[in-house]
Amino acid sequence: MSPQPKNWKEIPLGGACWKSSTEYKTGDWRSYKPIWNSEKCTRCMFCHIYCPEGAIKYEPETNDMVFDYDFCKGCGICANECPATAIEMVLEGKE
Amino acid sequence: MVKKLSEWKFTSKEFAQIPEKFASGHRACAGCGPAIVLRLVMKAARGPIIATNATGCMEVVSTIYPYTSWKIPWMHTAFETAAANASGIESALKILRKKGKIKDEHVDVVAFAGDGGTFDIGFQALSGAVERGHDFLYVLYDNEAYMNTGIQRSGGTPRGAWTTTSPAGKVIPGKAEHKKPIADIMVAHEMPYVATANIAYWKDLVIKARKGMEVNGPAFLHAFAPCPRGWRSENEKTVEIARLATETCVFPLWEAEYGEYKLSAPSKAIALKPERKKPVEAYLKTQRRFRHLFKPENKHVLEEIQSEVDRRWKKLLKACEIA
């Protein structure tokens, strides 16, 4: 997967994809934004596990959940599954 | 080197630190169930892994040219040939290893296909690959219709569900047939490992996926994955609905090694305490594809669904030698 843009003579044959989908930001699909509350959170990792985008990551050094808003589509599974209600869905722009 | 399953004990924090093999930026709908299946199965990999994918939602959303979400070697194949492709990859690896052209290490081969590509179109390829005994894991992510092309019925669509090709109205109350028991059909192949899994019970799913990769020979994993778009359900309820499917015994969790059935923990809890079993209405009313069933004239369909679920549950308990 090379990051270089290619012209039509250089594209690989057979429809091989060469760009990582992480270059395509799906975050602008979102209308609700998950807001994480560090104090309420018990670090059970359910939000990370159930996120269809893989947009929630665990940072072991700081013991924090990191939300990647570049990719979060705002489905709300994390807030719905959170046993400690530490995630709140807020209308985009109202946070 | 990752440990063997029997030695693989992990906490959810450790699991969260396993690097993703299915990258963000794929274009699945918000709240996609199958995307969760893919992420979890890929995280269960024990080492190098090659995936192949039949046409379906997950193939379309993960590789929109020129972008790809796969951080591993991956190959798209036609709708019907996920299993045939996987057997080809496995045979190629075998011969390359024999000729010394690749490192002598084990590579897992995983085939992903949706319910259309498994229940209907891909079945003969799957049956053939299992009969030939290739060493691969076949993951069926079951969202119960051809969602990618616009919600057409498949062999995996349950009785009474609305789809564009089984529309609910004055003439018929949704799909007329029950779901095909595909996992039981795979058990009848006397294959080494068959399991049903559910995204709501993630640890169970991860362990079954790993087991399927470690087993010497073909393995089949039937993973239940709700589709908010096609099931007309709320995005945030995906995992909740999946959990209800097991709690109502619509989708019980079990595994079978060489035809020997064994109930998994979430379903065993219900088998031991039958009062925990919820009525199917609890599951059906979460999805608008079933909403016509709650009209008075369709009451008989509800009763029919409940009696079929009960019958299959009793049959399963009998196979597990519990009832």
Coordinates of C-alpha atoms in Angstrom, one line a residue:
Chain A
M1 CA 0.0 0.0 0.0
S2 CA 2.0 3.0 -1.2
P3 CA 0.8 6.5 -0.2
Q4 CA 1.9 7.9 -3.6
P5 CA -0.9 8.9 -6.0
K6 CA -0.6 6.9 -9.2
N7 CA -1.6 7.8 -12.7
W8 CA -3.4 5.3 -15.0
K9 CA -0.2 3.8 -16.4
E10 CA 1.1 2.9 -12.9
I11 CA -2.0 1.5 -11.2
P12 CA -1.6 -2.2 -10.5
L13 CA -3.5 -4.7 -12.8
G14 CA -6.3 -6.8 -11.5
G15 CA -8.0 -4.2 -9.4
A16 CA -5.5 -4.4 -6.5
C17 CA -6.1 -1.7 -3.9
W18 CA -3.1 0.3 -2.9
K19 CA -4.3 2.9 -0.5
S20 CA -5.2 2.3 3.2
S21 CA -8.8 3.0 4.0
T22 CA -7.5 5.1 6.9
E23 CA -6.9 7.8 4.4
Y24 CA -10.7 8.0 3.9
K25 CA -12.2 9.8 6.9
T26 CA -15.7 8.5 7.7
G27 CA -16.1 10.8 10.7
D28 CA -18.1 13.3 8.7
W29 CA -21.0 10.8 8.5
R30 CA -21.7 11.4 12.2
S31 CA -24.6 13.4 13.6
Y32 CA -24.2 12.4 17.2
K33 CA -20.8 12.5 18.9
P34 CA -19.8 10.2 21.8
I35 CA -18.4 12.1 24.8
W36 CA -16.3 10.0 27.2
N37 CA -16.4 10.6 30.9
S38 CA -13.0 9.4 32.4
E39 CA -14.3 9.4 36.0
K40 CA -17.3 7.2 35.4
C41 CA -15.4 4.8 33.2
T42 CA -14.4 1.4 34.6
R43 CA -12.1 0.5 31.7
C44 CA -14.1 -2.6 30.8
M45 CA -13.2 -2.2 27.1
F46 CA -16.7 -2.9 25.9
C47 CA -16.7 0.3 23.8
H48 CA -13.5 -0.8 22.1
I49 CA -14.7 -4.3 21.5
Y50 CA -18.2 -3.4 20.2
C51 CA -17.1 -0.5 18.0
P52 CA -17.7 -1.5 14.4
E53 CA -15.1 1.0 13.2
G54 CA -12.3 0.2 15.6
A55 CA -12.4 3.9 16.3
I56 CA -12.0 3.6 20.1
K57 CA -8.6 2.6 21.3
Y58 CA -7.1 1.9 24.7
E59 CA -4.0 3.7 25.7
P60 CA -2.2 1.6 28.3
E61 CA 0.3 4.2 29.3
T62 CA -2.3 6.8 30.3
N63 CA -5.1 4.3 31.0
D64 CA -7.4 6.2 28.8
M65 CA -9.9 5.4 26.1
V66 CA -9.1 7.4 23.0
F67 CA -11.9 8.2 20.6
D68 CA -10.9 8.7 17.0
Y69 CA -13.4 11.2 15.7
D70 CA -11.9 11.0 12.2
F71 CA -13.6 7.6 11.8
C72 CA -16.4 7.4 14.4
K73 CA -19.7 7.3 12.5
G74 CA -21.8 8.1 15.6
C75 CA -23.8 4.8 15.7
G76 CA -24.0 5.0 19.5
I77 CA -23.3 1.3 20.2
C78 CA -20.6 2.3 22.7
A79 CA -23.0 4.5 24.7
N80 CA -25.7 1.9 24.6
E81 CA -23.4 -1.0 25.8
C82 CA -21.5 1.0 28.4
P83 CA -22.3 -0.6 31.8
A84 CA -21.2 2.5 33.7
T85 CA -23.0 5.0 31.4
A86 CA -19.7 6.8 30.9
I87 CA -20.4 7.7 27.3
E88 CA -23.0 10.2 26.3
M89 CA -24.2 10.9 22.7
V90 CA -24.3 14.6 22.0
L91 CA -25.7 16.2 18.9
E92 CA -22.7 17.3 16.8
G93 CA -21.9 20.9 17.3
K94 CA -23.7 21.1 20.7
E95 CA -20.9 19.6 22.8
Chain B
M1 CA 4.5 -16.4 18.9
V2 CA 1.0 -16.3 20.2
K3 CA 0.1 -19.0 22.7
K4 CA -2.1 -22.0 22.0
L5 CA -5.7 -21.7 22.8
S6 CA -5.5 -23.9 25.9
E7 CA -2.8 -21.5 27.3
W8 CA -4.4 -18.4 25.9
K9 CA -5.9 -16.6 28.9
F10 CA -6.6 -12.9 28.2
T11 CA -8.3 -10.0 30.0
S12 CA -10.3 -7.5 28.0
K13 CA -7.5 -4.9 28.5
E14 CA -5.0 -7.3 26.9
F15 CA -7.4 -8.1 24.1
A16 CA -7.8 -4.4 23.5
Q17 CA -4.1 -4.0 22.8
I18 CA -3.9 -6.6 20.1
P19 CA -3.3 -4.6 16.9
E20 CA -6.3 -4.3 14.5
K21 CA -6.0 -6.2 11.3
F22 CA -9.2 -4.6 9.9
A23 CA -8.6 -0.9 9.6
S24 CA -10.9 2.0 10.2
G25 CA -12.3 4.0 7.3
H26 CA -14.3 1.2 5.8
R27 CA -17.7 2.3 4.6
A28 CA -20.0 0.0 6.5
C29 CA -23.2 1.7 7.7
A30 CA -23.1 3.1 11.2
G31 CA -23.8 0.3 13.7
C32 CA -22.8 -2.5 11.4
G33 CA -22.9 -5.9 13.0
P34 CA -20.7 -7.8 10.5
A35 CA -17.9 -5.3 10.9
I36 CA -17.7 -6.2 14.5
V37 CA -17.5 -9.9 13.6
L38 CA -14.6 -9.2 11.2
R39 CA -12.7 -7.1 13.8
L40 CA -13.1 -9.7 16.5
V41 CA -12.2 -12.7 14.3
M42 CA -9.1 -11.0 12.9
K43 CA -8.0 -10.1 16.5
A44 CA -8.2 -13.8 17.4
A45 CA -5.6 -14.8 14.8
R46 CA -2.6 -16.6 16.2
G47 CA 0.0 -15.6 13.6
P48 CA 0.1 -15.0 9.9
I49 CA -3.3 -15.1 8.3
I50 CA -4.7 -14.9 4.8
A51 CA -8.3 -14.0 4.2
T52 CA -10.6 -14.5 1.3
N53 CA -14.0 -12.9 1.0
A54 CA -17.0 -13.8 -1.1
T55 CA -19.0 -10.9 -2.6
G56 CA -21.1 -9.3 0.0
C57 CA -21.5 -6.4 2.3
M58 CA -18.1 -6.8 3.9
E59 CA -16.2 -7.1 0.7
V60 CA -17.9 -4.1 -0.8
V61 CA -17.4 -1.8 2.2
S62 CA -13.8 -2.8 2.9
T63 CA -12.3 -2.4 -0.5
I64 CA -13.7 0.5 -2.4
Y65 CA -11.1 1.2 -5.0
P66 CA -8.4 2.3 -4.4
Y67 CA -8.8 2.0 -0.7
T68 CA -8.5 -1.2 1.4
S69 CA -9.2 -1.9 5.0
W70 CA -7.3 -5.1 5.2
K71 CA -3.9 -5.1 6.8
I72 CA -3.3 -8.7 5.7
P73 CA -3.2 -10.6 2.4
W74 CA -6.8 -10.6 1.2
M75 CA -8.5 -11.8 -1.9
H76 CA -11.9 -11.1 -3.2
T77 CA -13.7 -13.9 -5.0
A78 CA -17.0 -14.5 -6.7
F79 CA -20.2 -14.9 -4.7
E80 CA -20.2 -18.7 -4.7
T81 CA -16.5 -19.5 -4.3
A82 CA -15.3 -18.3 -0.9
A83 CA -14.7 -21.9 0.2
A84 CA -13.2 -23.0 -3.1
N85 CA -10.8 -20.0 -3.0
A86 CA -9.8 -20.8 0.6
S87 CA -9.1 -24.4 -0.4
G88 CA -6.9 -23.2 -3.3
I89 CA -5.0 -20.9 -1.0
E90 CA -4.4 -23.7 1.5
S91 CA -3.2 -26.1 -1.2
A92 CA -0.9 -23.4 -2.6
L93 CA 0.6 -22.8 0.8
K94 CA 1.2 -26.5 1.2
I95 CA 3.0 -26.9 -2.0
L96 CA 5.1 -23.7 -1.6
R97 CA 6.1 -24.8 1.8
K98 CA 7.1 -28.3 0.4
K99 CA 9.2 -26.7 -2.3
G100 CA 10.9 -24.5 0.2
K101 CA 9.7 -21.3 -1.5
I102 CA 8.1 -19.9 1.7
K103 CA 9.1 -20.0 5.4
D104 CA 8.0 -23.2 7.1
E105 CA 5.4 -21.8 9.4
H106 CA 1.7 -22.2 9.8
V107 CA -0.5 -19.7 8.0
D108 CA -4.2 -19.6 8.8
V109 CA -6.7 -19.4 6.0
V110 CA -10.0 -17.7 6.7
A111 CA -12.9 -17.4 4.4
F112 CA -15.6 -14.7 5.1
A113 CA -19.0 -14.9 3.5
G114 CA -22.4 -13.5 4.2
D115 CA -25.6 -15.5 4.5
G116 CA -26.4 -15.2 0.8
G117 CA -22.9 -16.5 -0.1
T118 CA -23.3 -19.4 2.3
F119 CA -26.9 -20.5 2.7
D120 CA -27.7 -20.1 -1.0
I121 CA -25.1 -19.4 -3.5
G122 CA -21.9 -20.6 -1.9
F123 CA -23.2 -23.8 -0.4
Q124 CA -21.9 -26.4 -2.9
A125 CA -18.4 -24.9 -2.8
L126 CA -18.4 -25.0 1.0
S127 CA -19.7 -28.5 1.1
G128 CA -17.1 -29.6 -1.3
A129 CA -14.2 -27.9 0.5
V130 CA -15.3 -29.5 3.8
E131 CA -15.5 -32.9 2.2
R132 CA -12.0 -32.6 0.8
G133 CA -10.9 -31.7 4.3
H134 CA -8.9 -28.5 3.7
D135 CA -7.5 -26.8 6.7
F136 CA -9.4 -23.5 6.8
L137 CA -11.9 -21.5 8.9
Y138 CA -15.1 -20.4 7.2
V139 CA -16.8 -17.5 8.9
L140 CA -20.4 -16.9 8.0
Y141 CA -21.5 -13.4 9.1
D142 CA -25.2 -13.8 9.2
N143 CA -27.3 -10.6 8.7
E144 CA -30.2 -12.6 7.4
A145 CA -30.7 -11.2 3.9
Y146 CA -28.9 -9.9 0.9
M147 CA -28.3 -6.5 2.5
N148 CA -25.6 -5.3 0.1
T149 CA -27.9 -5.4 -3.0
G150 CA -30.9 -3.9 -1.1
I151 CA -32.4 -6.4 1.4
Q152 CA -33.6 -9.4 -0.7
R153 CA -34.6 -12.6 1.1
S154 CA -32.0 -15.4 1.5
G155 CA -32.1 -18.9 3.0
G156 CA -31.1 -17.3 6.2
T157 CA -34.0 -14.9 6.5
P158 CA -36.3 -15.9 9.3
R159 CA -40.0 -16.6 9.0
G160 CA -42.2 -13.5 9.0
A161 CA -39.4 -11.0 8.2
W162 CA -40.1 -8.2 5.7
T163 CA -37.6 -8.0 2.8
T164 CA -38.0 -6.4 -0.6
T165 CA -38.6 -9.8 -2.1
S166 CA -40.9 -11.0 0.7
P167 CA -42.9 -7.9 1.3
A168 CA -45.4 -7.9 4.2
G169 CA -48.8 -6.8 3.1
K170 CA -52.3 -8.0 2.5
V171 CA -51.2 -11.1 0.6
I172 CA -48.3 -12.5 2.7
P173 CA -47.1 -11.6 6.2
G174 CA -43.4 -11.4 5.3
K175 CA -41.3 -14.5 4.5
A176 CA -43.2 -17.7 4.4
E177 CA -40.4 -20.1 5.3
H178 CA -38.3 -20.7 8.4
K179 CA -34.5 -20.1 8.5
K180 CA -32.4 -22.9 7.1
P181 CA -30.4 -24.6 10.0
I182 CA -27.1 -24.2 8.2
A183 CA -24.9 -25.0 11.2
D184 CA -26.7 -28.3 11.7
I185 CA -26.2 -29.1 8.0
M186 CA -22.5 -28.4 8.5
V187 CA -22.4 -30.7 11.5
A188 CA -23.9 -33.4 9.3
H189 CA -20.7 -33.2 7.3
E190 CA -18.9 -34.8 10.3
M191 CA -16.4 -32.0 10.2
P192 CA -13.9 -31.3 13.0
Y193 CA -15.4 -28.1 14.3
V194 CA -18.7 -26.2 13.9
A195 CA -19.8 -23.4 16.2
T196 CA -22.4 -20.7 16.4
A197 CA -21.4 -17.3 17.9
N198 CA -22.9 -14.0 18.6
I199 CA -21.2 -10.6 18.6
A200 CA -22.9 -9.8 22.0
Y201 CA -20.9 -12.5 23.6
W202 CA -17.5 -11.4 22.3
K203 CA -15.2 -13.6 24.4
D204 CA -17.2 -16.7 23.3
L205 CA -16.9 -15.5 19.7
V206 CA -13.1 -14.9 19.9
I207 CA -12.4 -18.2 21.5
K208 CA -14.5 -20.1 19.0
A209 CA -12.7 -18.3 16.1
R210 CA -9.3 -19.2 17.6
K211 CA -10.4 -22.8 18.1
G212 CA -11.6 -22.9 14.5
M213 CA -8.2 -21.7 13.3
E214 CA -6.3 -24.2 15.5
V215 CA -8.4 -27.2 14.5
N216 CA -6.6 -29.4 12.0
G217 CA -9.1 -29.5 9.2
P218 CA -12.1 -27.5 8.1
A219 CA -14.0 -25.4 10.7
F220 CA -17.2 -23.5 10.3
L221 CA -18.3 -20.5 12.4
H222 CA -21.8 -19.1 12.2
A223 CA -21.7 -15.6 13.6
F224 CA -24.9 -13.7 14.2
A225 CA -24.6 -10.1 13.2
P226 CA -27.6 -7.7 13.1
C227 CA -27.9 -5.2 10.3
P228 CA -29.6 -2.0 11.4
R229 CA -30.2 -0.9 7.8
G230 CA -32.0 -4.1 6.7
W231 CA -33.6 -5.0 9.9
R232 CA -35.0 -1.5 10.3
S233 CA -33.6 -1.3 13.8
E234 CA -31.8 1.5 15.6
N235 CA -28.1 1.9 15.0
E236 CA -27.2 1.8 18.7
K237 CA -29.2 -1.4 19.4
T238 CA -27.1 -3.7 17.2
V239 CA -25.4 -5.5 20.1
E240 CA -28.5 -5.4 22.3
I241 CA -30.6 -7.1 19.6
A242 CA -27.9 -9.8 19.1
R243 CA -28.0 -10.5 22.8
L244 CA -31.8 -10.8 22.7
A245 CA -31.5 -13.4 19.9
T246 CA -29.6 -15.7 22.2
E247 CA -31.7 -14.9 25.3
T248 CA -34.9 -15.8 23.4
C249 CA -33.2 -19.0 22.0
V250 CA -33.8 -17.7 18.4
F251 CA -30.1 -18.1 18.0
P252 CA -28.7 -20.5 20.6
L253 CA -24.9 -20.8 21.0
W254 CA -23.2 -24.1 20.8
E255 CA -20.2 -25.9 19.3
A256 CA -19.9 -29.3 17.8
E257 CA -16.7 -31.3 17.4
Y258 CA -17.1 -34.3 15.0
G259 CA -20.9 -34.1 15.5
E260 CA -20.8 -34.0 19.3
Y261 CA -22.9 -31.1 20.3
K262 CA -22.0 -29.0 23.4
L263 CA -23.9 -25.9 24.6
S264 CA -21.9 -22.8 25.2
A265 CA -22.2 -20.8 28.4
P266 CA -24.8 -18.2 27.5
S267 CA -27.2 -20.8 26.2
K268 CA -26.3 -23.3 29.0
A269 CA -27.5 -20.7 31.5
I270 CA -30.9 -20.8 29.9
A271 CA -31.0 -24.6 29.6
L272 CA -30.3 -24.9 33.3
K273 CA -32.8 -22.3 34.3
P274 CA -35.6 -22.4 31.7
E275 CA -37.4 -19.4 33.4
R276 CA -34.6 -17.2 32.0
K277 CA -35.8 -17.9 28.4
K278 CA -37.6 -14.8 27.1
P279 CA -40.5 -15.0 24.7
V280 CA -39.6 -14.3 21.0
E281 CA -41.7 -11.1 21.0
A282 CA -39.0 -9.4 23.1
Y283 CA -36.6 -10.0 20.2
L284 CA -39.0 -9.4 17.3
K285 CA -40.4 -6.1 18.5
T286 CA -36.9 -4.5 18.5
Q287 CA -36.9 -4.6 14.7
R288 CA -39.3 -2.9 12.3
R289 CA -38.9 -5.7 9.7
F290 CA -41.2 -7.7 12.0
R291 CA -43.7 -4.9 13.0
H292 CA -46.5 -6.3 10.9
L293 CA -46.5 -9.4 13.0
F294 CA -47.9 -7.5 15.9
K295 CA -51.2 -6.7 14.0
P296 CA -54.1 -8.9 15.3
E297 CA -54.5 -10.7 11.9
N298 CA -50.9 -12.0 12.0
K299 CA -51.1 -13.4 15.5
H300 CA -50.8 -16.9 14.1
V301 CA -47.4 -16.1 12.6
L302 CA -46.1 -15.1 16.0
E303 CA -47.3 -18.3 17.5
E304 CA -45.8 -20.3 14.7
I305 CA -42.4 -18.6 15.1
Q306 CA -42.5 -19.3 18.9
S307 CA -43.4 -22.9 18.4
E308 CA -40.6 -23.4 15.8
V309 CA -38.0 -21.8 18.1
D310 CA -39.2 -24.0 20.9
R311 CA -39.0 -27.1 18.7
R312 CA -35.5 -26.4 17.6
W313 CA -34.4 -25.5 21.1
K314 CA -35.7 -28.8 22.4
K315 CA -34.0 -30.7 19.6
L316 CA -30.7 -28.9 20.4
L317 CA -31.0 -29.7 24.1
K318 CA -31.6 -33.3 23.2
A319 CA -28.5 -33.3 21.0
C320 CA -26.5 -31.8 23.9
E321 CA -28.0 -34.5 26.2
I322 CA -29.4 -31.9 28.6
A323 CA -33.1 -32.5 28.4

